[in-house]
PDB file of N, CA and C in Angstrom:
ATOM      1  N   UNK F   1     -22.951  56.214 -27.037  1.00 87.00           N
ATOM      2  CA  UNK F   1     -22.469  57.286 -28.197  1.00 87.00           C
ATOM      3  C   UNK F   1     -21.062  57.754 -27.663  1.00 87.00           C
ATOM      4  N   UNK F   2     -19.693  57.389 -28.254  1.00 90.00           N
ATOM      5  CA  UNK F   2     -18.359  57.976 -27.601  1.00 90.00           C
ATOM      6  C   UNK F   2     -18.098  59.315 -28.882  1.00 90.00           C
ATOM      7  N   UNK F   3     -18.126  60.228 -28.296  1.00 93.00           N
ATOM      8  CA  UNK F   3     -17.242  60.867 -29.323  1.00 93.00           C
ATOM      9  C   UNK F   3     -15.999  61.222 -29.368  1.00 93.00           C
ATOM     10  N   UNK F   4     -15.348  61.935 -30.396  1.00 95.00           N
ATOM     11  CA  UNK F   4     -13.641  61.425 -30.851  1.00 95.00           C
ATOM     12  C   UNK F   4     -13.105  61.953 -29.850  1.00 95.00           C
ATOM     13  N   UNK F   5     -13.750  62.978 -29.159  1.00 94.00           N
ATOM     14  CA  UNK F   5     -12.770  63.877 -28.372  1.00 94.00           C
ATOM     15  C   UNK F   5     -12.635  62.672 -27.057  1.00 94.00           C
ATOM     16  N   UNK F   6     -13.579  62.016 -26.897  1.00 94.00           N
ATOM     17  CA  UNK F   6     -13.328  60.933 -25.887  1.00 94.00           C
ATOM     18  C   UNK F   6     -12.562  59.598 -26.050  1.00 94.00           C
ATOM     19  N   UNK F   7     -12.857  59.408 -27.719  1.00 95.00           N
ATOM     20  CA  UNK F   7     -12.161  58.344 -27.954  1.00 95.00           C
ATOM     21  C   UNK F   7     -10.701  58.170 -28.396  1.00 95.00           C
ATOM     22  N   UNK F   8     -10.440  59.394 -28.596  1.00 97.00           N
ATOM     23  CA  UNK F   8      -8.924  59.982 -29.176  1.00 97.00           C
ATOM     24  C   UNK F   8      -8.470  60.917 -28.247  1.00 97.00           C
ATOM     25  N   UNK F   9      -8.582  60.628 -26.635  1.00 97.00           N
ATOM     26  CA  UNK F   9      -8.146  61.724 -25.660  1.00 97.00           C
ATOM     27  C   UNK F   9      -7.393  62.477 -25.569  1.00 97.00           C
ATOM     28  N   UNK F  10      -7.221  63.796 -25.632  1.00 97.00           N
ATOM     29  CA  UNK F  10      -6.472  64.708 -25.355  1.00 97.00           C
ATOM     30  C   UNK F  10      -6.197  65.066 -23.773  1.00 97.00           C
ATOM     31  N   UNK F  11      -7.044  64.761 -22.850  1.00 96.00           N
ATOM     32  CA  UNK F  11      -7.394  65.006 -21.474  1.00 96.00           C
ATOM     33  C   UNK F  11      -8.419  64.031 -20.850  1.00 96.00           C
ATOM     34  N   UNK F  12      -8.266  64.138 -19.546  1.00 94.00           N
ATOM     35  CA  UNK F  12      -9.337  63.470 -18.935  1.00 94.00           C
ATOM     36  C   UNK F  12     -10.855  64.319 -18.859  1.00 94.00           C
ATOM     37  N   UNK F  13     -12.017  63.630 -19.118  1.00 90.00           N
ATOM     38  CA  UNK F  13     -13.251  64.561 -18.980  1.00 90.00           C
ATOM     39  C   UNK F  13     -14.009  64.053 -17.986  1.00 90.00           C
ATOM     40  N   UNK F  14     -14.598  64.991 -17.308  1.00 87.00           N
ATOM     41  CA  UNK F  14     -15.305  64.256 -16.069  1.00 87.00           C
ATOM     42  C   UNK F  14     -16.901  64.884 -16.235  1.00 87.00           C
ATOM     43  N   UNK F  15     -17.689  64.479 -15.516  1.00 81.00           N
ATOM     44  CA  UNK F  15     -18.867  64.967 -15.540  1.00 81.00           C
ATOM     45  C   UNK F  15     -19.526  65.496 -14.744  1.00 81.00           C
ATOM     46  N   UNK F  16     -18.431  66.122 -13.818  1.00 77.00           N
ATOM     47  CA  UNK F  16     -18.156  66.953 -12.838  1.00 77.00           C
ATOM     48  C   UNK F  16     -16.987  68.111 -12.664  1.00 77.00           C
ATOM     49  N   UNK F  17     -16.974  69.060 -12.043  1.00 73.00           N
ATOM     50  CA  UNK F  17     -16.273  69.772 -11.462  1.00 73.00           C
ATOM     51  C   UNK F  17     -15.697  70.243 -10.200  1.00 73.00           C
ATOM     52  N   UNK F  18     -14.313  70.036 -10.377  1.00 69.00           N
ATOM     53  CA  UNK F  18     -13.779  69.848  -8.682  1.00 69.00           C
ATOM     54  C   UNK F  18     -13.782  71.724  -8.624  1.00 69.00           C
ATOM     55  N   UNK F  19     -14.670  71.861  -7.148  1.00 65.00           N
ATOM     56  CA  UNK F  19     -14.514  73.487  -7.044  1.00 65.00           C
ATOM     57  C   UNK F  19     -13.955  73.510  -5.204  1.00 65.00           C
ATOM     58  N   UNK F  20     -13.562  74.522  -5.258  1.00 63.00           N
ATOM     59  CA  UNK F  20     -13.028  75.054  -3.750  1.00 63.00           C
ATOM     60  C   UNK F  20     -13.337  76.716  -3.492  1.00 63.00           C
ATOM     61  N   UNK F  21     -13.085  76.967  -2.347  1.00 60.00           N
ATOM     62  CA  UNK F  21     -13.412  78.152  -2.261  1.00 60.00           C
ATOM     63  C   UNK F  21     -14.270  79.025  -2.388  1.00 60.00           C
ATOM     64  N   UNK F  22     -14.561  80.573  -2.731  1.00 60.00           N
ATOM     65  CA  UNK F  22     -15.577  81.404  -2.666  1.00 60.00           C
ATOM     66  C   UNK F  22     -16.712  80.871  -3.713  1.00 60.00           C
ATOM     67  N   UNK F  23     -16.471  79.984  -4.648  1.00 60.00           N
ATOM     68  CA  UNK F  23     -17.404  79.834  -5.923  1.00 60.00           C
ATOM     69  C   UNK F  23     -17.996  78.521  -5.361  1.00 60.00           C
ATOM     70  N   UNK F  24     -17.556  77.697  -4.565  1.00 60.00           N
ATOM     71  CA  UNK F  24     -17.916  76.381  -4.103  1.00 60.00           C
ATOM     72  C   UNK F  24     -19.409  76.503  -4.107  1.00 60.00           C
ATOM     73  N   UNK F  25     -19.987  75.199  -4.613  1.00 62.00           N
ATOM     74  CA  UNK F  25     -21.659  75.272  -4.452  1.00 62.00           C
ATOM     75  C   UNK F  25     -22.052  76.401  -5.002  1.00 62.00           C
ATOM     76  N   UNK F  26     -21.722  77.053  -6.020  1.00 60.00           N
ATOM     77  CA  UNK F  26     -22.494  78.157  -7.025  1.00 60.00           C
ATOM     78  C   UNK F  26     -22.945  77.245  -7.847  1.00 60.00           C
ATOM     79  N   UNK F  27     -23.149  75.933  -8.047  1.00 60.00           N
ATOM     80  CA  UNK F  27     -24.023  75.206  -9.504  1.00 60.00           C
ATOM     81  C   UNK F  27     -23.362  74.770 -10.442  1.00 60.00           C
ATOM     82  N   UNK F  28     -22.460  75.084 -10.563  1.00 60.00           N
ATOM     83  CA  UNK F  28     -21.295  74.847 -11.703  1.00 60.00           C
ATOM     84  C   UNK F  28     -20.389  73.651 -11.736  1.00 60.00           C
ATOM     85  N   UNK F  29     -20.936  72.772 -10.132  1.00 57.00           N
ATOM     86  CA  UNK F  29     -19.967  71.702 -10.349  1.00 57.00           C
ATOM     87  C   UNK F  29     -20.453  70.535 -11.437  1.00 57.00           C
ATOM     88  N   UNK F  30     -21.807  70.831 -11.787  1.00 62.00           N
ATOM     89  CA  UNK F  30     -22.306  69.871 -12.762  1.00 62.00           C
ATOM     90  C   UNK F  30     -21.890  69.754 -14.172  1.00 62.00           C
ATOM     91  N   UNK F  31     -20.858  70.767 -14.293  1.00 72.00           N
ATOM     92  CA  UNK F  31     -20.871  71.239 -16.046  1.00 72.00           C
ATOM     93  C   UNK F  31     -19.729  70.612 -16.423  1.00 72.00           C
ATOM     94  N   UNK F  32     -19.150  69.779 -15.701  1.00 78.00           N
ATOM     95  CA  UNK F  32     -17.903  68.844 -16.194  1.00 78.00           C
ATOM     96  C   UNK F  32     -16.691  69.347 -16.284  1.00 78.00           C
ATOM     97  N   UNK F  33     -15.301  68.915 -16.417  1.00 84.00           N
ATOM     98  CA  UNK F  33     -14.221  69.896 -16.471  1.00 84.00           C
ATOM     99  C   UNK F  33     -13.352  68.996 -17.420  1.00 84.00           C
ATOM    100  N   UNK F  34     -12.125  69.550 -18.084  1.00 88.00           N
ATOM    101  CA  UNK F  34     -11.447  69.279 -18.823  1.00 88.00           C
ATOM    102  C   UNK F  34     -10.180  69.221 -18.159  1.00 88.00           C
ATOM    103  N   UNK F  35      -9.388  67.864 -17.477  1.00 92.00           N
ATOM    104  CA  UNK F  35      -8.189  67.812 -17.052  1.00 92.00           C
ATOM    105  C   UNK F  35      -7.164  67.537 -18.179  1.00 92.00           C
ATOM    106  N   UNK F  36      -6.361  68.271 -18.972  1.00 95.00           N
ATOM    107  CA  UNK F  36      -5.260  67.935 -19.801  1.00 95.00           C
ATOM    108  C   UNK F  36      -4.202  66.894 -19.321  1.00 95.00           C
ATOM    109  N   UNK F  37      -3.682  66.162 -20.327  1.00 97.00           N
ATOM    110  CA  UNK F  37      -2.730  65.347 -20.197  1.00 97.00           C
ATOM    111  C   UNK F  37      -1.344  66.286 -20.121  1.00 97.00           C
ATOM    112  N   UNK F  38      -0.326  65.481 -19.380  1.00 96.00           N
ATOM    113  CA  UNK F  38       0.749  66.082 -19.698  1.00 96.00           C
ATOM    114  C   UNK F  38       1.272  65.795 -21.238  1.00 96.00           C
ATOM    115  N   UNK F  39       2.056  66.731 -21.648  1.00 96.00           N
ATOM    116  CA  UNK F  39       2.540  66.971 -23.365  1.00 96.00           C
ATOM    117  C   UNK F  39       3.465  65.767 -23.273  1.00 96.00           C
ATOM    118  N   UNK F  40       4.311  65.917 -22.350  1.00 95.00           N
ATOM    119  CA  UNK F  40       5.672  65.113 -22.567  1.00 95.00           C
ATOM    120  C   UNK F  40       5.849  63.558 -21.192  1.00 95.00           C
ATOM    121  N   UNK F  41       6.591  62.933 -21.332  1.00 95.00           N
ATOM    122  CA  UNK F  41       6.642  62.029 -20.442  1.00 95.00           C
ATOM    123  C   UNK F  41       7.347  62.634 -19.099  1.00 95.00           C
ATOM    124  N   UNK F  42       8.474  63.417 -19.347  1.00 96.00           N
ATOM    125  CA  UNK F  42       9.047  64.468 -18.715  1.00 96.00           C
ATOM    126  C   UNK F  42       8.178  65.267 -17.544  1.00 96.00           C
ATOM    127  N   UNK F  43       7.433  66.158 -18.540  1.00 96.00           N
ATOM    128  CA  UNK F  43       6.298  66.700 -17.950  1.00 96.00           C
ATOM    129  C   UNK F  43       5.383  65.956 -16.689  1.00 96.00           C
ATOM    130  N   UNK F  44       5.204  64.747 -17.023  1.00 96.00           N
ATOM    131  CA  UNK F  44       3.922  63.945 -16.536  1.00 96.00           C
ATOM    132  C   UNK F  44       4.919  63.538 -15.237  1.00 96.00           C
ATOM    133  N   UNK F  45       5.861  63.172 -15.352  1.00 96.00           N
ATOM    134  CA  UNK F  45       6.884  62.599 -14.212  1.00 96.00           C
ATOM    135  C   UNK F  45       7.263  64.045 -12.973  1.00 96.00           C
ATOM    136  N   UNK F  46       7.424  65.026 -13.828  1.00 96.00           N
ATOM    137  CA  UNK F  46       7.569  66.217 -12.883  1.00 96.00           C
ATOM    138  C   UNK F  46       6.424  66.763 -11.945  1.00 96.00           C
ATOM    139  N   UNK F  47       5.076  66.565 -12.692  1.00 95.00           N
ATOM    140  CA  UNK F  47       4.019  66.701 -11.950  1.00 95.00           C
ATOM    141  C   UNK F  47       3.206  65.696 -11.212  1.00 95.00           C
ATOM    142  N   UNK F  48       4.038  64.545 -11.305  1.00 96.00           N
ATOM    143  CA  UNK F  48       3.663  63.100 -10.264  1.00 96.00           C
ATOM    144  C   UNK F  48       1.986  62.866 -10.844  1.00 96.00           C
ATOM    145  N   UNK F  49       1.850  63.044 -12.565  1.00 96.00           N
ATOM    146  CA  UNK F  49       0.817  62.685 -13.291  1.00 96.00           C
ATOM    147  C   UNK F  49       0.837  61.333 -13.312  1.00 96.00           C
ATOM    148  N   UNK F  50      -0.347  60.279 -12.811  1.00 96.00           N
ATOM    149  CA  UNK F  50      -0.396  58.831 -12.913  1.00 96.00           C
ATOM    150  C   UNK F  50      -0.767  58.495 -14.458  1.00 96.00           C
ATOM    151  N   UNK F  51      -1.473  59.249 -15.268  1.00 96.00           N
ATOM    152  CA  UNK F  51      -1.872  59.253 -16.606  1.00 96.00           C
ATOM    153  C   UNK F  51      -0.763  59.380 -17.743  1.00 96.00           C
ATOM    154  N   UNK F  52      -0.827  58.493 -18.593  1.00 97.00           N
ATOM    155  CA  UNK F  52       0.108  58.789 -19.373  1.00 97.00           C
ATOM    156  C   UNK F  52       0.120  60.024 -20.649  1.00 97.00           C
ATOM    157  N   UNK F  53       1.469  60.543 -20.982  1.00 97.00           N
ATOM    158  CA  UNK F  53       1.048  61.635 -21.567  1.00 97.00           C
ATOM    159  C   UNK F  53       1.022  61.800 -22.715  1.00 97.00           C
ATOM    160  N   UNK F  54       0.968  62.888 -23.340  1.00 97.00           N
ATOM    161  CA  UNK F  54       0.353  62.767 -25.204  1.00 97.00           C
ATOM    162  C   UNK F  54       1.407  61.958 -25.721  1.00 97.00           C
ATOM    163  N   UNK F  55       2.910  62.503 -25.427  1.00 95.00           N
ATOM    164  CA  UNK F  55       3.731  61.785 -26.190  1.00 95.00           C
ATOM    165  C   UNK F  55       3.560  60.413 -26.189  1.00 95.00           C
ATOM    166  N   UNK F  56       3.204  59.954 -24.939  1.00 96.00           N
ATOM    167  CA  UNK F  56       3.232  58.492 -24.762  1.00 96.00           C
ATOM    168  C   UNK F  56       2.216  57.781 -25.334  1.00 96.00           C
ATOM    169  N   UNK F  57       1.130  58.627 -25.380  1.00 96.00           N
ATOM    170  CA  UNK F  57      -0.382  58.155 -26.319  1.00 96.00           C
ATOM    171  C   UNK F  57      -0.030  57.915 -27.648  1.00 96.00           C
ATOM    172  N   UNK F  58       0.271  59.117 -28.016  1.00 96.00           N
ATOM    173  CA  UNK F  58       0.311  58.915 -29.507  1.00 96.00           C
ATOM    174  C   UNK F  58       2.073  59.163 -30.158  1.00 96.00           C
ATOM    175  N   UNK F  59       2.420  58.393 -30.544  1.00 93.00           N
ATOM    176  CA  UNK F  59       3.839  58.649 -30.676  1.00 93.00           C
ATOM    177  C   UNK F  59       4.198  59.349 -31.971  1.00 93.00           C
ATOM    178  N   UNK F  60       3.367  59.499 -32.936  1.00 93.00           N
ATOM    179  CA  UNK F  60       3.285  60.488 -33.943  1.00 93.00           C
ATOM    180  C   UNK F  60       2.368  61.181 -34.250  1.00 93.00           C
ATOM    181  N   UNK F  61       2.464  62.148 -35.176  1.00 94.00           N
ATOM    182  CA  UNK F  61       1.202  62.844 -35.409  1.00 94.00           C
ATOM    183  C   UNK F  61       0.302  61.999 -36.433  1.00 94.00           C
ATOM    184  N   UNK F  62       0.820  61.145 -37.210  1.00 95.00           N
ATOM    185  CA  UNK F  62       0.267  60.555 -37.883  1.00 95.00           C
ATOM    186  C   UNK F  62      -0.791  59.182 -37.215  1.00 95.00           C
ATOM    187  N   UNK F  63      -0.468  58.861 -35.824  1.00 96.00           N
ATOM    188  CA  UNK F  63      -0.738  57.971 -35.346  1.00 96.00           C
ATOM    189  C   UNK F  63      -2.184  58.444 -34.821  1.00 96.00           C
ATOM    190  N   UNK F  64      -1.891  59.794 -34.202  1.00 97.00           N
ATOM    191  CA  UNK F  64      -2.927  60.503 -33.522  1.00 97.00           C
ATOM    192  C   UNK F  64      -4.261  60.784 -34.973  1.00 97.00           C
ATOM    193  N   UNK F  65      -3.754  61.240 -35.952  1.00 96.00           N
ATOM    194  CA  UNK F  65      -4.780  61.491 -36.985  1.00 96.00           C
ATOM    195  C   UNK F  65      -5.106  60.207 -37.492  1.00 96.00           C
ATOM    196  N   UNK F  66      -4.287  59.129 -37.655  1.00 96.00           N
ATOM    197  CA  UNK F  66      -5.390  57.801 -38.053  1.00 96.00           C
ATOM    198  C   UNK F  66      -6.370  57.308 -37.119  1.00 96.00           C
ATOM    199  N   UNK F  67      -6.148  57.527 -35.631  1.00 97.00           N
ATOM    200  CA  UNK F  67      -7.222  57.285 -34.734  1.00 97.00           C
ATOM    201  C   UNK F  67      -8.303  58.534 -34.781  1.00 97.00           C
ATOM    202  N   UNK F  68      -8.196  59.641 -34.899  1.00 97.00           N
ATOM    203  CA  UNK F  68      -9.383  60.702 -34.838  1.00 97.00           C
ATOM    204  C   UNK F  68     -10.150  59.976 -36.532  1.00 97.00           C
ATOM    205  N   UNK F  69      -9.373  59.859 -37.385  1.00 97.00           N
ATOM    206  CA  UNK F  69      -9.926  59.681 -38.606  1.00 97.00           C
ATOM    207  C   UNK F  69     -11.129  58.228 -38.488  1.00 97.00           C
ATOM    208  N   UNK F  70     -10.239  57.588 -37.741  1.00 97.00           N
ATOM    209  CA  UNK F  70     -11.164  56.020 -37.458  1.00 97.00           C
ATOM    210  C   UNK F  70     -12.296  56.283 -36.786  1.00 97.00           C
ATOM    211  N   UNK F  71     -12.305  57.010 -35.543  1.00 97.00           N
ATOM    212  CA  UNK F  71     -13.340  57.544 -34.797  1.00 97.00           C
ATOM    213  C   UNK F  71     -14.298  58.084 -35.979  1.00 97.00           C
ATOM    214  N   UNK F  72     -13.670  59.147 -36.379  1.00 97.00           N
ATOM    215  CA  UNK F  72     -14.682  59.914 -37.332  1.00 97.00           C
ATOM    216  C   UNK F  72     -15.540  59.258 -38.231  1.00 97.00           C
ATOM    217  N   UNK F  73     -14.954  58.261 -38.785  1.00 97.00           N
ATOM    218  CA  UNK F  73     -15.175  57.305 -40.100  1.00 97.00           C
ATOM    219  C   UNK F  73     -16.523  56.321 -39.100  1.00 97.00           C
ATOM    220  N   UNK F  74     -16.408  55.864 -38.093  1.00 97.00           N
ATOM    221  CA  UNK F  74     -17.053  54.927 -37.421  1.00 97.00           C
ATOM    222  C   UNK F  74     -18.492  55.683 -37.166  1.00 97.00           C
ATOM    223  N   UNK F  75     -18.188  57.246 -36.470  1.00 97.00           N
ATOM    224  CA  UNK F  75     -19.426  58.124 -36.641  1.00 97.00           C
ATOM    225  C   UNK F  75     -20.149  58.067 -37.777  1.00 97.00           C
ATOM    226  N   UNK F  76     -19.806  58.438 -38.796  1.00 97.00           N
ATOM    227  CA  UNK F  76     -20.210  58.647 -40.109  1.00 97.00           C
ATOM    228  C   UNK F  76     -20.902  57.228 -40.485  1.00 97.00           C
ATOM    229  N   UNK F  77     -20.222  56.019 -40.533  1.00 96.00           N
ATOM    230  CA  UNK F  77     -21.008  54.774 -40.765  1.00 96.00           C
ATOM    231  C   UNK F  77     -22.060  54.617 -39.998  1.00 96.00           C
ATOM    232  N   UNK F  78     -22.069  54.475 -38.533  1.00 96.00           N
ATOM    233  CA  UNK F  78     -22.880  54.728 -37.472  1.00 96.00           C
ATOM    234  C   UNK F  78     -24.188  55.641 -37.638  1.00 96.00           C
ATOM    235  N   UNK F  79     -24.269  56.510 -38.642  1.00 96.00           N
ATOM    236  CA  UNK F  79     -24.980  57.687 -39.051  1.00 96.00           C
ATOM    237  C   UNK F  79     -25.382  58.516 -37.530  1.00 96.00           C
ATOM    238  N   UNK F  80     -24.219  58.574 -36.707  1.00 96.00           N
ATOM    239  CA  UNK F  80     -24.260  59.435 -35.607  1.00 96.00           C
ATOM    240  C   UNK F  80     -23.560  60.931 -36.328  1.00 96.00           C
ATOM    241  N   UNK F  81     -22.837  61.101 -37.285  1.00 96.00           N
ATOM    242  CA  UNK F  81     -22.207  62.434 -37.760  1.00 96.00           C
ATOM    243  C   UNK F  81     -22.606  62.436 -39.039  1.00 96.00           C
ATOM    244  N   UNK F  82     -23.031  63.567 -39.935  1.00 97.00           N
ATOM    245  CA  UNK F  82     -23.309  63.732 -40.847  1.00 97.00           C
ATOM    246  C   UNK F  82     -21.702  63.952 -41.802  1.00 97.00           C
ATOM    247  N   UNK F  83     -21.711  63.208 -42.937  1.00 95.00           N
ATOM    248  CA  UNK F  83     -20.581  63.614 -43.833  1.00 95.00           C
ATOM    249  C   UNK F  83     -20.194  64.927 -44.027  1.00 95.00           C
ATOM    250  N   UNK F  84     -20.902  65.366 -44.417  1.00 95.00           N
ATOM    251  CA  UNK F  84     -20.448  66.915 -44.365  1.00 95.00           C
ATOM    252  C   UNK F  84     -20.114  67.808 -43.122  1.00 95.00           C
ATOM    253  N   UNK F  85     -20.205  67.145 -42.107  1.00 96.00           N
ATOM    254  CA  UNK F  85     -19.470  67.597 -40.739  1.00 96.00           C
ATOM    255  C   UNK F  85     -18.235  66.820 -40.617  1.00 96.00           C
ATOM    256  N   UNK F  86     -18.022  66.070 -41.052  1.00 96.00           N
ATOM    257  CA  UNK F  86     -16.622  65.438 -40.880  1.00 96.00           C
ATOM    258  C   UNK F  86     -15.390  65.735 -40.911  1.00 96.00           C
ATOM    259  N   UNK F  87     -15.578  66.786 -42.178  1.00 96.00           N
ATOM    260  CA  UNK F  87     -14.016  67.479 -42.244  1.00 96.00           C
ATOM    261  C   UNK F  87     -14.197  68.452 -41.469  1.00 96.00           C
ATOM    262  N   UNK F  88     -14.963  69.229 -41.189  1.00 97.00           N
ATOM    263  CA  UNK F  88     -14.871  70.182 -40.026  1.00 97.00           C
ATOM    264  C   UNK F  88     -14.438  69.642 -38.492  1.00 97.00           C
ATOM    265  N   UNK F  89     -14.920  68.651 -38.272  1.00 97.00           N
ATOM    266  CA  UNK F  89     -14.486  67.976 -36.847  1.00 97.00           C
ATOM    267  C   UNK F  89     -13.087  67.468 -36.771  1.00 97.00           C
ATOM    268  N   UNK F  90     -12.658  66.994 -38.144  1.00 97.00           N
ATOM    269  CA  UNK F  90     -11.259  66.620 -38.413  1.00 97.00           C
ATOM    270  C   UNK F  90     -10.287  67.722 -38.113  1.00 97.00           C
ATOM    271  N   UNK F  91     -10.878  68.893 -38.952  1.00 96.00           N
ATOM    272  CA  UNK F  91      -9.561  70.005 -38.445  1.00 96.00           C
ATOM    273  C   UNK F  91      -9.756  70.715 -37.255  1.00 96.00           C
ATOM    274  N   UNK F  92     -10.760  70.153 -36.488  1.00 97.00           N
ATOM    275  CA  UNK F  92     -11.175  70.887 -35.210  1.00 97.00           C
ATOM    276  C   UNK F  92     -10.216  69.918 -34.119  1.00 97.00           C
ATOM    277  N   UNK F  93     -10.405  68.613 -34.414  1.00 97.00           N
ATOM    278  CA  UNK F  93      -9.357  67.757 -33.521  1.00 97.00           C
ATOM    279  C   UNK F  93      -8.061  68.007 -34.067  1.00 97.00           C
ATOM    280  N   UNK F  94      -7.463  67.899 -35.246  1.00 96.00           N
ATOM    281  CA  UNK F  94      -6.277  68.233 -35.567  1.00 96.00           C
ATOM    282  C   UNK F  94      -5.517  69.579 -35.131  1.00 96.00           C
ATOM    283  N   UNK F  95      -6.369  70.629 -35.177  1.00 95.00           N
ATOM    284  CA  UNK F  95      -5.866  72.062 -34.267  1.00 95.00           C
ATOM    285  C   UNK F  95      -5.642  71.230 -32.465  1.00 95.00           C
ATOM    286  N   UNK F  96      -6.695  70.644 -32.300  1.00 95.00           N
ATOM    287  CA  UNK F  96      -6.894  70.307 -30.889  1.00 95.00           C
ATOM    288  C   UNK F  96      -5.198  69.729 -30.382  1.00 95.00           C
ATOM    289  N   UNK F  97      -4.984  68.644 -31.483  1.00 95.00           N
ATOM    290  CA  UNK F  97      -3.903  67.631 -31.125  1.00 95.00           C
ATOM    291  C   UNK F  97      -2.605  68.585 -31.095  1.00 95.00           C
ATOM    292  N   UNK F  98      -2.593  69.396 -32.130  1.00 94.00           N
ATOM    293  CA  UNK F  98      -1.432  70.205 -32.294  1.00 94.00           C
ATOM    294  C   UNK F  98      -1.325  71.226 -31.020  1.00 94.00           C
ATOM    295  N   UNK F  99      -2.435  71.829 -30.465  1.00 93.00           N
ATOM    296  CA  UNK F  99      -2.426  72.560 -29.545  1.00 93.00           C
ATOM    297  C   UNK F  99      -1.909  71.930 -28.058  1.00 93.00           C
ATOM    298  N   UNK F 100      -2.326  70.608 -27.876  1.00 93.00           N
ATOM    299  CA  UNK F 100      -2.196  69.901 -27.003  1.00 93.00           C
ATOM    300  C   UNK F 100      -1.047  69.582 -26.757  1.00 93.00           C
ATOM    301  N   UNK F 101       0.020  69.110 -28.195  1.00 93.00           N
ATOM    302  CA  UNK F 101       1.397  68.830 -27.990  1.00 93.00           C
ATOM    303  C   UNK F 101       1.715  67.461 -28.860  1.00 93.00           C
ATOM    304  N   UNK F 102       0.505  67.068 -29.552  1.00 94.00           N
ATOM    305  CA  UNK F 102       0.981  65.920 -30.357  1.00 94.00           C
ATOM    306  C   UNK F 102       2.017  66.088 -31.543  1.00 94.00           C
ATOM    307  N   UNK F 103       3.187  65.342 -31.377  1.00 84.00           N
ATOM    308  CA  UNK F 103       4.327  65.636 -32.480  1.00 84.00           C
ATOM    309  C   UNK F 103       3.949  65.805 -33.500  1.00 84.00           C
ATOM    310  N   UNK F 104       4.268  66.977 -34.141  1.00 73.00           N
ATOM    311  CA  UNK F 104       3.701  67.004 -36.060  1.00 73.00           C
ATOM    312  C   UNK F 104       5.043  67.350 -37.145  1.00 73.00           C
ATOM    313  N   UNK F 105       4.512  66.762 -38.119  1.00 64.00           N
ATOM    314  CA  UNK F 105       5.525  67.011 -39.057  1.00 64.00           C
ATOM    315  C   UNK F 105       4.937  67.973 -39.863  1.00 64.00           C
ATOM    316  N   UNK F 106       5.572  68.720 -40.953  1.00 58.00           N
ATOM    317  CA  UNK F 106       5.637  69.973 -41.813  1.00 58.00           C
ATOM    318  C   UNK F 106       4.131  69.732 -42.677  1.00 58.00           C
ATOM    319  N   UNK F 107       4.056  68.271 -43.118  1.00 52.00           N
ATOM    320  CA  UNK F 107       2.675  68.212 -43.886  1.00 52.00           C
ATOM    321  C   UNK F 107       1.339  68.510 -42.995  1.00 52.00           C
ATOM    322  N   UNK F 108       0.487  69.076 -43.855  1.00 50.00           N
ATOM    323  CA  UNK F 108      -0.961  69.204 -43.613  1.00 50.00           C
ATOM    324  C   UNK F 108      -1.668  67.885 -43.745  1.00 50.00           C
ATOM    325  N   UNK F 109      -2.891  68.243 -42.953  1.00 53.00           N
ATOM    326  CA  UNK F 109      -3.692  66.725 -43.104  1.00 53.00           C
ATOM    327  C   UNK F 109      -5.177  67.350 -43.823  1.00 53.00           C
ATOM    328  N   UNK F 110      -5.405  66.176 -44.511  1.00 54.00           N
ATOM    329  CA  UNK F 110      -6.502  66.126 -45.430  1.00 54.00           C
ATOM    330  C   UNK F 110      -7.639  65.798 -44.538  1.00 54.00           C
ATOM    331  N   UNK F 111      -8.913  66.472 -45.255  1.00 54.00           N
ATOM    332  CA  UNK F 111     -10.192  65.999 -44.636  1.00 54.00           C
ATOM    333  C   UNK F 111     -10.597  64.483 -45.426  1.00 54.00           C
ATOM    334  N   UNK F 112     -11.610  64.065 -44.376  1.00 55.00           N
ATOM    335  CA  UNK F 112     -11.841  62.775 -44.866  1.00 55.00           C
ATOM    336  C   UNK F 112     -12.050  62.401 -46.490  1.00 55.00           C
ATOM    337  N   UNK F 113     -11.330  61.246 -46.898  1.00 51.00           N
ATOM    338  CA  UNK F 113     -11.545  61.365 -48.328  1.00 51.00           C
ATOM    339  C   UNK F 113     -12.768  60.276 -48.653  1.00 51.00           C
ATOM    340  N   UNK F 114     -13.323  59.467 -47.904  1.00 51.00           N
ATOM    341  CA  UNK F 114     -14.183  58.746 -48.183  1.00 51.00           C
ATOM    342  C   UNK F 114     -15.575  59.124 -47.855  1.00 51.00           C
ATOM    343  N   UNK F 115     -15.809  60.597 -47.845  1.00 51.00           N
ATOM    344  CA  UNK F 115     -17.159  61.351 -47.990  1.00 51.00           C
ATOM    345  C   UNK F 115     -17.493  61.948 -49.171  1.00 51.00           C
TER     346      UNK F 115
END
């Protein structure tokens, strides 16, 4: 099962955490890590990040939104997500997209309409 956060990523997700310093080997290494993508191509180049930026991955907010909706609808149809939970997940993912820098228009998003 691939969660929408992984299907339509805003970051690299790992099953381990890179640690160094005094807290190394404190037992938290296996808790995973969230390594955000650069917001723009200019930021990506500046930090020498080989991963595509948010700007390169999602040309418009509608593009990001459509991919999120598709991932959620697939989970609902596969019976991996309750229909009544899909709207909350969509709102959460839309806010995450805005926070991480997906270019947004003024219009607000609607919850899944086929539920």
